mmCIF file of C-alpha atoms in Angstrom:
data_model
loop_
_atom_site.group_PDB
_atom_site.id
_atom_site.type_symbol
_atom_site.label_atom_id
_atom_site.label_comp_id
_atom_site.label_asym_id
_atom_site.label_seq_id
_atom_site.Cartn_x
_atom_site.Cartn_y
_atom_site.Cartn_z
ATOM 1 C CA MET L 5 143.383 75.120 98.240
ATOM 2 C CA LYS L 6 141.183 77.909 96.914
ATOM 3 C CA THR L 7 140.961 81.457 98.258
ATOM 4 C CA ALA L 8 137.875 83.328 99.459
ATOM 5 C CA TYR L 9 137.502 87.042 98.849
ATOM 6 C CA ILE L 10 135.143 89.744 100.060
ATOM 7 C CA LEU L 11 133.876 91.493 96.940
ATOM 8 C CA ALA L 12 131.599 93.936 98.765
ATOM 9 C CA ALA L 13 130.228 94.648 102.241
ATOM 10 C CA TYR L 14 127.366 96.942 103.180
ATOM 11 C CA ARG L 15 125.149 97.643 106.147
ATOM 12 C CA THR L 16 122.006 99.535 106.955
ATOM 13 C CA PRO L 17 122.161 102.283 109.555
ATOM 14 C CA GLY L 18 121.809 101.091 113.135
ATOM 15 C CA CYS L 19 118.633 102.430 114.760
ATOM 16 C CA ARG L 20 117.635 102.350 118.416
ATOM 17 C CA ALA L 21 115.273 99.533 119.294
ATOM 18 C CA LYS L 22 111.688 100.649 119.984
ATOM 19 C CA LYS L 23 112.631 104.318 119.484
ATOM 20 C CA GLY L 24 114.598 104.640 116.263
ATOM 21 C CA GLY L 25 114.013 104.720 112.553
ATOM 22 C CA PHE L 26 113.323 100.989 112.135
ATOM 23 C CA LYS L 27 110.915 100.535 115.052
ATOM 24 C CA ASP L 28 107.980 99.931 112.684
ATOM 25 C CA MET L 29 109.909 97.829 110.156
ATOM 26 C CA ARG L 30 109.857 94.053 110.025
ATOM 27 C CA PRO L 31 113.306 92.452 110.397
ATOM 28 C CA ASP L 32 112.829 90.316 107.274
ATOM 29 C CA ASP L 33 112.164 93.520 105.319
ATOM 30 C CA LEU L 34 115.274 95.058 106.857
ATOM 31 C CA ALA L 35 117.386 92.035 105.912
ATOM 32 C CA ALA L 36 115.898 92.132 102.420
ATOM 33 C CA ALA L 37 116.906 95.787 102.071
ATOM 34 C CA ALA L 38 120.524 94.902 102.869
ATOM 35 C CA ILE L 39 120.573 91.985 100.419
ATOM 36 C CA LYS L 40 118.913 94.024 97.677
ATOM 37 C CA GLY L 41 121.331 96.897 98.223
ATOM 38 C CA LEU L 42 124.303 94.538 97.973
ATOM 39 C CA ILE L 43 123.081 93.117 94.662
ATOM 40 C CA GLU L 44 122.368 96.581 93.261
ATOM 41 C CA HIS L 45 125.770 97.948 94.281
ATOM 42 C CA THR L 46 127.712 95.018 92.834
ATOM 43 C CA GLY L 47 125.559 94.478 89.751
ATOM 44 C CA ILE L 48 126.036 90.707 89.876
ATOM 45 C CA ASP L 49 123.604 88.311 88.262
ATOM 46 C CA PRO L 50 121.378 86.994 91.101
ATOM 47 C CA MET L 51 121.345 83.576 89.426
ATOM 48 C CA SER L 52 125.099 83.331 90.068
ATOM 49 C CA ILE L 53 124.516 83.257 93.835
ATOM 50 C CA ASP L 54 125.080 79.777 95.260
ATOM 51 C CA ASP L 55 123.543 80.476 98.671
ATOM 52 C CA VAL L 56 122.390 83.162 101.082
ATOM 53 C CA LEU L 57 123.509 82.862 104.719
ATOM 54 C CA ILE L 58 121.957 85.275 107.215
ATOM 55 C CA GLY L 59 122.825 85.363 110.906
ATOM 56 C CA CYS L 60 120.206 86.018 113.561
ATOM 57 C CA ALA L 61 120.672 85.668 117.318
ATOM 58 C CA PHE L 62 116.999 85.148 118.162
ATOM 59 C CA PRO L 63 115.306 83.593 115.105
ATOM 60 C CA GLU L 64 111.696 83.684 116.263
ATOM 61 C CA ALA L 65 108.506 85.677 115.611
ATOM 62 C CA GLU L 66 109.103 87.901 112.557
ATOM 63 C CA GLN L 67 112.684 86.566 112.570
ATOM 64 C CA GLY L 68 111.451 82.988 112.632
ATOM 65 C CA MET L 69 110.879 80.214 110.090
ATOM 66 C CA ASN L 70 113.905 80.179 107.744
ATOM 67 C CA PHE L 71 114.517 83.892 108.185
ATOM 68 C CA ALA L 72 117.242 83.993 105.520
ATOM 69 C CA ARG L 73 115.027 82.368 102.889
ATOM 70 C CA ILE L 74 112.186 84.809 103.523
ATOM 71 C CA ALA L 75 114.564 87.778 103.337
ATOM 72 C CA ALA L 76 116.147 86.484 100.124
ATOM 73 C CA LEU L 77 112.779 86.096 98.409
ATOM 74 C CA LYS L 78 111.644 89.498 99.694
ATOM 75 C CA ALA L 79 114.837 90.986 98.234
ATOM 76 C CA GLY L 80 113.759 89.714 94.830
ATOM 77 C CA LEU L 81 116.263 86.890 94.475
ATOM 78 C CA PRO L 82 115.151 84.036 92.197
ATOM 79 C CA TYR L 83 113.507 81.091 93.942
ATOM 80 C CA GLN L 84 116.365 78.916 92.661
ATOM 81 C CA VAL L 85 118.774 80.657 95.079
ATOM 82 C CA PRO L 86 118.716 78.786 98.438
ATOM 83 C CA ALA L 87 119.171 80.313 101.874
ATOM 84 C CA GLN L 88 120.077 79.326 105.424
ATOM 85 C CA THR L 89 119.688 81.039 108.793
ATOM 86 C CA ILE L 90 122.726 80.781 111.080
ATOM 87 C CA ASN L 91 122.838 81.376 114.826
ATOM 88 C CA ARG L 92 125.908 81.803 116.983
ATOM 89 C CA PHE L 93 124.424 84.609 119.042
ATOM 90 C CA CYS L 94 126.511 87.799 118.835
ATOM 91 C CA SER L 95 128.913 86.379 116.245
ATOM 92 C CA SER L 96 126.184 85.100 113.910
ATOM 93 C CA GLY L 97 126.963 87.711 111.249
ATOM 94 C CA LEU L 98 130.690 86.966 111.311
ATOM 95 C CA GLN L 99 129.965 83.236 111.355
ATOM 96 C CA THR L 100 128.047 83.516 108.066
ATOM 97 C CA ILE L 101 131.085 85.123 106.422
ATOM 98 C CA ALA L 102 133.380 82.420 107.787
ATOM 99 C CA THR L 103 131.020 79.629 106.721
ATOM 100 C CA ALA L 104 130.729 81.131 103.245
ATOM 101 C CA ALA L 105 134.510 81.424 103.006
ATOM 102 C CA GLU L 106 135.009 77.838 104.164
ATOM 103 C CA ARG L 107 132.675 76.556 101.448
ATOM 104 C CA ILE L 108 134.453 78.585 98.796
ATOM 105 C CA ILE L 109 137.894 77.474 99.995
ATOM 106 C CA ALA L 110 136.669 73.861 99.877
ATOM 107 C CA GLY L 111 135.503 74.357 96.293
ATOM 108 C CA PHE L 112 131.808 73.846 97.044
ATOM 109 C CA ALA L 113 130.673 77.341 96.007
ATOM 110 C CA ASP L 114 131.818 80.432 94.109
ATOM 111 C CA CYS L 115 129.453 83.196 95.210
ATOM 112 C CA ILE L 116 127.640 83.452 98.545
ATOM 113 C CA VAL L 117 125.726 86.301 100.134
ATOM 114 C CA ALA L 118 126.523 86.341 103.857
ATOM 115 C CA GLY L 119 125.282 88.744 106.492
ATOM 116 C CA GLY L 120 123.045 89.239 109.470
ATOM 117 C CA ALA L 121 119.938 91.001 110.688
ATOM 118 C CA GLU L 122 118.260 91.620 114.007
ATOM 119 C CA SER L 123 115.320 93.658 115.218
ATOM 120 C CA MET L 124 115.590 94.099 118.960
ATOM 121 C CA THR L 125 112.359 96.037 118.681
ATOM 122 C CA VAL L 126 110.523 92.915 117.552
ATOM 123 C CA VAL L 127 112.440 90.261 119.510
ATOM 124 C CA PRO L 128 114.003 91.514 122.757
ATOM 125 C CA MET L 129 117.203 90.258 124.336
ATOM 126 C CA GLY L 130 116.574 86.696 125.472
ATOM 127 C CA GLY L 131 113.693 86.145 123.085
ATOM 128 C CA ASN L 132 109.995 86.023 123.840
ATOM 129 C CA LYS L 133 109.363 82.577 125.355
ATOM 130 C CA TYR L 134 112.707 81.032 126.277
ATOM 131 C CA SER L 135 112.748 78.349 128.974
ATOM 132 C CA ALA L 136 116.023 77.503 130.725
ATOM 133 C CA ASN L 137 117.043 73.861 130.951
ATOM 134 C CA PRO L 138 116.399 72.958 134.615
ATOM 135 C CA GLY L 139 119.187 70.383 134.727
ATOM 136 C CA LEU L 140 121.865 72.810 133.551
ATOM 137 C CA ALA L 141 120.416 75.632 135.628
ATOM 138 C CA ALA L 142 120.697 73.432 138.726
ATOM 139 C CA THR L 143 124.269 72.256 138.139
ATOM 140 C CA TRP L 144 125.728 75.347 136.468
ATOM 141 C CA PRO L 145 123.476 78.337 137.167
ATOM 142 C CA GLU L 146 126.171 80.743 135.964
ATOM 143 C CA SER L 147 125.583 79.487 132.432
ATOM 144 C CA TYR L 148 122.344 81.479 132.456
ATOM 145 C CA ALA L 149 123.782 84.655 133.976
ATOM 146 C CA SER L 150 122.398 87.813 132.381
ATOM 147 C CA MET L 151 124.762 89.667 130.077
ATOM 148 C CA GLY L 152 124.888 92.608 132.476
ATOM 149 C CA ILE L 153 125.921 90.397 135.375
ATOM 150 C CA THR L 154 128.674 88.808 133.269
ATOM 151 C CA ALA L 155 129.978 92.314 132.574
ATOM 152 C CA GLU L 156 129.997 93.077 136.306
ATOM 153 C CA LEU L 157 131.920 89.858 136.949
ATOM 154 C CA VAL L 158 134.474 90.774 134.275
ATOM 155 C CA ALA L 159 134.835 94.284 135.723
ATOM 156 C CA ASP L 160 135.524 92.780 139.160
ATOM 157 C CA LYS L 161 137.901 90.090 137.920
ATOM 158 C CA TYR L 162 140.000 92.453 135.799
ATOM 159 C CA ALA L 163 139.764 95.508 138.087
ATOM 160 C CA ILE L 164 137.994 97.745 135.567
ATOM 161 C CA ASN L 165 136.480 100.644 137.518
ATOM 162 C CA ARG L 166 133.447 102.817 136.757
ATOM 163 C CA GLU L 167 135.433 105.844 135.568
ATOM 164 C CA GLN L 168 137.436 103.735 133.100
ATOM 165 C CA GLN L 169 134.204 102.334 131.687
ATOM 166 C CA ASP L 170 132.563 105.740 131.387
ATOM 167 C CA LEU L 171 135.646 107.247 129.725
ATOM 168 C CA PHE L 172 135.620 104.415 127.217
ATOM 169 C CA ALA L 173 131.931 105.072 126.502
ATOM 170 C CA VAL L 174 132.522 108.797 125.992
ATOM 171 C CA GLY L 175 135.292 107.948 123.535
ATOM 172 C CA SER L 176 132.989 105.635 121.596
ATOM 173 C CA HIS L 177 130.397 108.389 121.135
ATOM 174 C CA GLN L 178 133.013 111.012 120.285
ATOM 175 C CA LYS L 179 134.634 108.835 117.625
ATOM 176 C CA ALA L 180 131.283 107.855 116.133
ATOM 177 C CA ALA L 181 130.075 111.463 116.065
ATOM 178 C CA ALA L 182 133.297 112.521 114.329
ATOM 179 C CA ALA L 183 132.915 109.714 111.777
ATOM 180 C CA ILE L 184 129.344 110.763 110.983
ATOM 181 C CA ALA L 185 130.346 114.434 110.722
ATOM 182 C CA ALA L 186 133.118 113.472 108.289
ATOM 183 C CA ASP L 187 130.720 111.241 106.304
ATOM 184 C CA ARG L 188 133.021 108.256 106.804
ATOM 185 C CA PHE L 189 130.164 105.737 106.834
ATOM 186 C CA LYS L 190 128.639 106.813 103.514
ATOM 187 C CA ASP L 191 130.399 104.146 101.434
ATOM 188 C CA GLU L 192 129.271 101.283 103.663
ATOM 189 C CA ILE L 193 125.682 102.315 104.434
ATOM 190 C CA ILE L 194 122.662 101.295 102.393
ATOM 191 C CA PRO L 195 119.933 103.889 103.065
ATOM 192 C CA VAL L 196 116.567 102.312 103.842
ATOM 193 C CA GLU L 197 113.182 103.834 103.075
ATOM 194 C CA VAL L 198 110.618 103.401 105.836
ATOM 195 C CA GLU L 199 106.989 104.318 106.224
ATOM 196 C CA GLU L 200 106.030 106.388 109.235
ATOM 197 C CA THR L 201 102.651 107.552 110.474
ATOM 198 C CA LEU L 202 102.352 111.167 111.571
ATOM 199 C CA ILE L 203 99.516 113.162 113.111
ATOM 200 C CA ILE L 204 98.924 116.214 110.920
ATOM 201 C CA ASN L 205 95.930 118.476 111.586
ATOM 202 C CA ASN L 206 94.465 115.768 113.835
ATOM 203 C CA ASN L 207 94.639 113.243 110.996
ATOM 204 C CA LEU L 208 96.887 110.210 110.662
ATOM 205 C CA GLN L 209 98.999 110.463 107.534
ATOM 206 C CA LYS L 210 101.597 108.044 106.198
ATOM 207 C CA HIS L 211 104.887 109.355 104.888
ATOM 208 C CA ARG L 212 107.991 107.772 103.378
ATOM 209 C CA LYS L 213 111.306 108.597 105.004
ATOM 210 C CA LEU L 214 114.881 107.649 104.061
ATOM 211 C CA ILE L 215 117.029 106.416 106.960
ATOM 212 C CA SER L 216 120.721 106.874 106.197
ATOM 213 C CA ILE L 217 122.421 107.691 109.523
ATOM 214 C CA ASP L 218 122.991 105.696 112.721
ATOM 215 C CA ASP L 219 120.594 107.272 115.197
ATOM 216 C CA GLY L 220 122.009 106.200 118.566
ATOM 217 C CA VAL L 221 125.123 108.381 118.577
ATOM 218 C CA ARG L 222 125.126 111.178 121.162
ATOM 219 C CA ALA L 223 127.802 113.739 120.384
ATOM 220 C CA ASP L 224 127.189 115.503 123.711
ATOM 221 C CA THR L 225 127.915 112.436 125.857
ATOM 222 C CA SER L 226 130.096 113.482 128.774
ATOM 223 C CA LEU L 227 131.828 111.858 131.701
ATOM 224 C CA GLU L 228 129.756 114.020 134.037
ATOM 225 C CA GLY L 229 126.516 112.912 132.414
ATOM 226 C CA LEU L 230 127.402 109.224 132.494
ATOM 227 C CA ALA L 231 128.464 109.484 136.137
ATOM 228 C CA LYS L 232 124.863 110.348 137.048
ATOM 229 C CA LEU L 233 123.531 107.016 135.773
ATOM 230 C CA THR L 234 122.762 104.317 138.324
ATOM 231 C CA PRO L 235 124.112 100.758 137.954
ATOM 232 C CA ALA L 236 121.783 98.733 135.765
ATOM 233 C CA PHE L 237 122.453 95.183 136.914
ATOM 234 C CA LYS L 238 123.917 95.125 140.420
ATOM 235 C CA LEU L 239 123.583 97.268 143.530
ATOM 236 C CA ASN L 240 126.801 99.294 143.828
ATOM 237 C CA GLY L 241 127.902 97.897 140.473
ATOM 238 C CA THR L 242 129.783 99.750 137.745
ATOM 239 C CA VAL L 243 127.935 98.712 134.579
ATOM 240 C CA THR L 244 125.264 101.176 133.437
ATOM 241 C CA ALA L 245 123.120 101.732 130.374
ATOM 242 C CA GLY L 246 125.595 104.430 129.382
ATOM 243 C CA ASN L 247 128.670 102.191 129.276
ATOM 244 C CA SER L 248 126.887 99.246 127.657
ATOM 245 C CA SER L 249 126.046 98.630 124.011
ATOM 246 C CA GLN L 250 122.756 99.974 122.725
ATOM 247 C CA MET L 251 119.891 97.662 121.768
ATOM 248 C CA THR L 252 119.608 98.227 118.044
ATOM 249 C CA ASP L 253 117.850 97.214 114.832
ATOM 250 C CA GLY L 254 120.005 96.669 111.762
ATOM 251 C CA ALA L 255 121.109 94.451 108.884
ATOM 252 C CA ALA L 256 124.238 93.879 106.817
ATOM 253 C CA ALA L 257 125.173 91.917 103.696
ATOM 254 C CA VAL L 258 128.572 90.753 102.450
ATOM 255 C CA LEU L 259 129.462 89.115 99.136
ATOM 256 C CA VAL L 260 131.994 86.292 99.536
ATOM 257 C CA VAL L 261 133.392 84.927 96.272
ATOM 258 C CA SER L 262 136.071 82.744 94.714
ATOM 259 C CA GLU L 263 138.963 83.891 92.542
ATOM 260 C CA GLU L 264 137.279 82.263 89.557
ATOM 261 C CA PHE L 265 134.156 84.320 90.153
ATOM 262 C CA LEU L 266 136.201 87.519 90.361
ATOM 263 C CA HIS L 267 137.839 86.741 87.021
ATOM 264 C CA SER L 268 134.482 85.983 85.426
ATOM 265 C CA ILE L 269 133.183 89.482 86.184
ATOM 266 C CA SER L 270 136.563 91.294 86.025
ATOM 267 C CA ALA L 271 136.166 92.688 89.535
ATOM 268 C CA LYS L 272 138.605 93.665 92.279
ATOM 269 C CA PRO L 273 137.712 92.599 95.837
ATOM 270 C CA LEU L 274 137.928 94.587 99.038
ATOM 271 C CA ALA L 275 139.815 91.892 100.900
ATOM 272 C CA ARG L 276 140.925 88.295 101.216
ATOM 273 C CA PHE L 277 139.434 86.172 103.975
ATOM 274 C CA VAL L 278 142.436 85.027 106.032
ATOM 275 C CA SER L 279 141.287 83.148 109.137
ATOM 276 C CA PHE L 280 138.518 82.666 111.667
ATOM 277 C CA ALA L 281 138.481 81.191 115.163
ATOM 278 C CA VAL L 282 135.880 80.553 117.856
ATOM 279 C CA LYS L 283 136.830 79.616 121.414
ATOM 280 C CA GLY L 284 134.902 78.838 124.576
ATOM 281 C CA VAL L 285 135.285 80.579 127.938
ATOM 282 C CA PRO L 286 133.352 80.329 131.230
ATOM 283 C CA PRO L 287 129.785 81.517 130.506
ATOM 284 C CA GLU L 288 129.729 83.772 133.558
ATOM 285 C CA ILE L 289 132.620 85.857 132.136
ATOM 286 C CA MET L 290 131.654 85.517 128.494
ATOM 287 C CA GLY L 291 133.001 89.021 127.770
ATOM 288 C CA ILE L 292 136.597 87.798 127.723
ATOM 289 C CA GLY L 293 135.891 85.504 124.762
ATOM 290 C CA PRO L 294 138.119 87.520 122.381
ATOM 291 C CA VAL L 295 141.077 86.920 124.723
ATOM 292 C CA GLU L 296 141.029 83.299 123.536
ATOM 293 C CA ALA L 297 139.711 83.779 119.995
ATOM 294 C CA ILE L 298 142.100 86.505 118.817
ATOM 295 C CA PRO L 299 145.350 84.575 119.492
ATOM 296 C CA ALA L 300 143.814 81.510 117.826
ATOM 297 C CA ALA L 301 142.895 83.463 114.688
ATOM 298 C CA LEU L 302 146.357 85.048 114.579
ATOM 299 C CA LYS L 303 148.073 81.670 114.942
ATOM 300 C CA MET L 304 145.936 80.226 112.164
ATOM 301 C CA ALA L 305 146.923 83.129 109.919
ATOM 302 C CA GLY L 306 150.608 82.991 110.851
ATOM 303 C CA LEU L 307 150.436 86.595 112.073
ATOM 304 C CA LYS L 308 151.344 88.607 115.177
ATOM 305 C CA HIS L 309 149.383 91.326 116.982
ATOM 306 C CA SER L 310 151.711 93.894 115.426
ATOM 307 C CA ASP L 311 150.646 92.814 111.920
ATOM 308 C CA ILE L 312 147.066 93.966 112.489
ATOM 309 C CA GLY L 313 146.490 97.565 111.448
ATOM 310 C CA LEU L 314 142.834 97.945 112.448
ATOM 311 C CA ILE L 315 140.503 96.131 114.836
ATOM 312 C CA GLU L 316 136.735 96.239 115.160
ATOM 313 C CA LEU L 317 136.104 94.914 118.676
ATOM 314 C CA ASN L 318 132.427 94.706 119.509
ATOM 315 C CA GLU L 319 131.712 96.882 122.522
ATOM 316 C CA ALA L 320 129.149 94.684 124.234
ATOM 317 C CA PHE L 321 130.164 96.468 127.420
ATOM 318 C CA ALA L 322 132.949 98.908 128.179
ATOM 319 C CA ALA L 323 134.076 96.598 130.994
ATOM 320 C CA GLN L 324 134.657 93.579 128.786
ATOM 321 C CA SER L 325 136.184 95.632 125.956
ATOM 322 C CA LEU L 326 138.704 97.144 128.360
ATOM 323 C CA ALA L 327 139.463 93.724 129.851
ATOM 324 C CA VAL L 328 140.192 92.307 126.384
ATOM 325 C CA ILE L 329 142.406 95.265 125.463
ATOM 326 C CA GLN L 330 144.224 94.956 128.787
ATOM 327 C CA GLU L 331 144.752 91.193 128.694
ATOM 328 C CA LEU L 332 145.980 91.093 125.084
ATOM 329 C CA ASP L 333 147.905 94.379 125.343
ATOM 330 C CA LEU L 334 146.144 95.698 122.238
ATOM 331 C CA ASN L 335 146.822 99.194 120.923
ATOM 332 C CA PRO L 336 143.705 101.296 121.714
ATOM 333 C CA ALA L 337 144.531 103.645 118.831
ATOM 334 C CA LEU L 338 143.781 100.841 116.354
ATOM 335 C CA ILE L 339 140.481 99.776 117.917
ATOM 336 C CA ASN L 340 137.058 101.035 116.823
ATOM 337 C CA VAL L 341 138.486 104.152 115.219
ATOM 338 C CA ASN L 342 134.988 105.234 114.153
ATOM 339 C CA GLY L 343 133.301 104.381 117.432
ATOM 340 C CA GLY L 344 131.771 101.121 118.571
ATOM 341 C CA ALA L 345 128.587 99.475 119.752
ATOM 342 C CA ILE L 346 128.204 101.716 122.804
ATOM 343 C CA ALA L 347 127.505 104.546 120.359
ATOM 344 C CA LEU L 348 126.514 102.781 117.141
ATOM 345 C CA GLY L 349 124.585 99.867 118.613
ATOM 346 C CA HIS L 350 124.802 96.093 118.768
ATOM 347 C CA PRO L 351 122.098 94.475 116.608
ATOM 348 C CA LEU L 352 123.168 91.007 117.828
ATOM 349 C CA GLY L 353 123.026 88.645 114.830
ATOM 350 C CA CYS L 354 123.877 91.479 112.454
ATOM 351 C CA THR L 355 126.891 92.807 114.348
ATOM 352 C CA GLY L 356 129.626 90.557 112.938
ATOM 353 C CA ALA L 357 128.716 91.411 109.345
ATOM 354 C CA LYS L 358 128.161 95.068 110.229
ATOM 355 C CA LEU L 359 131.602 95.351 111.816
ATOM 356 C CA THR L 360 133.163 93.605 108.821
ATOM 357 C CA ALA L 361 131.673 96.232 106.496
ATOM 358 C CA THR L 362 132.999 99.028 108.703
ATOM 359 C CA LEU L 363 136.431 97.416 109.002
ATOM 360 C CA LEU L 364 136.939 96.747 105.295
ATOM 361 C CA HIS L 365 135.929 100.234 104.203
ATOM 362 C CA GLU L 366 138.204 101.819 106.809
ATOM 363 C CA MET L 367 141.057 99.541 105.725
ATOM 364 C CA GLN L 368 140.655 100.936 102.218
ATOM 365 C CA ARG L 369 140.789 104.519 103.508
ATOM 366 C CA ARG L 370 143.853 103.919 105.658
ATOM 367 C CA ASP L 371 145.550 101.418 103.368
ATOM 368 C CA SER L 372 145.773 98.964 106.285
ATOM 369 C CA HIS L 373 147.132 95.597 105.194
ATOM 370 C CA TYR L 374 145.456 93.379 107.799
ATOM 371 C CA GLY L 375 142.334 93.978 109.857
ATOM 372 C CA MET L 376 140.394 92.009 112.448
ATOM 373 C CA VAL L 377 136.821 91.709 113.691
ATOM 374 C CA SER L 378 136.233 90.190 117.121
ATOM 375 C CA MET L 379 133.480 89.878 119.692
ATOM 376 C CA CYS L 380 132.398 88.073 122.817
ATOM 377 C CA ILE L 381 129.427 85.722 122.524
ATOM 378 C CA GLY L 382 126.640 85.073 124.997
ATOM 379 C CA GLY L 383 126.928 81.634 126.575
ATOM 380 C CA GLY L 384 130.693 81.895 126.948
ATOM 381 C CA MET L 385 132.539 82.152 123.633
ATOM 382 C CA GLY L 386 134.596 84.536 121.571
ATOM 383 C CA ALA L 387 135.103 84.845 117.817
ATOM 384 C CA ALA L 388 137.680 86.572 115.643
ATOM 385 C CA GLY L 389 138.104 86.929 111.900
ATOM 386 C CA ILE L 390 141.091 88.327 109.992
ATOM 387 C CA PHE L 391 141.026 89.989 106.571
ATOM 388 C CA GLU L 392 143.768 91.133 104.195
ATOM 389 C CA LYS L 393 143.260 94.231 102.064
ATOM 390 C CA ILE L 394 143.655 93.618 98.331
#
């Protein structure tokens, strides 16, 4: 059986939907920027790429058609390089890495660009024209519960109170602000040039601007400030905009290769792909998905919780993150050491690849042997992927 390696992993900054640096940028252009940056950083021959797999949670509008193919061509890849769009909601980006690794392990490919992209400015949560299946809605209405309501249900079920959630959110912002101040994201971020229109002397003028920093982090976030926010999804609830992930625009690209490919270019990888698992849970408490996926990924890898030195756990909501940590008895000191989605954003289909880039670069800094990426998935699932530092 062959082995799959991660040669490189990069991401764009995460920018607030409708307000941030990418609000006027098409998502296919954003995805193209990530792919192009990956190729430029690695210096590989584009003709050596067997496929491009891009995850997207809501592949419609400017994210529609074969989104991955459009982004690949826009990135300047030769027309001979194929591409596929992959959707598993919030784990789409991680799924592309796993799918690429599976193909390489099977011997069907040697070099695949994986990744994800999402513009929540262009396509909002839930999409533009979705229509629920009336049969399923009638027999299992919980399957269509809003993400915020699922977080409230998880908070109730696992006794996660408002103060715990707000404290977790403050910690996310504090860690992210510290990481930015220490320039810890510089090795993983691909700066993106955008065009913005400004009013100068009563005239509209276009300017080019380089976006290189995540723009949703609030270093001054406080428990007192968050306590003033009203519940966003349920009267007398505990889930607020402040202890939920931010709606974000972003893209990421990861190069997954075989050992033969590494030898052919005399390169050293960041990590070995170890295992990946997806498990289903009740849709109405989808946030606990990692509780099932993480043990499955560990079992597949022949590892224990104590073997994992770093974890990137997507902070869809503070409530579900705390429930996962509580149920699996995870060490909080190893989780999201540079902040999470509450501060840095959750660009849906991009997130799995984005978190992988963050994890692998931090593993290099800390010399962590094994690391894990995990997230809950809308519709009632969880995913987890394990990587070994090389």
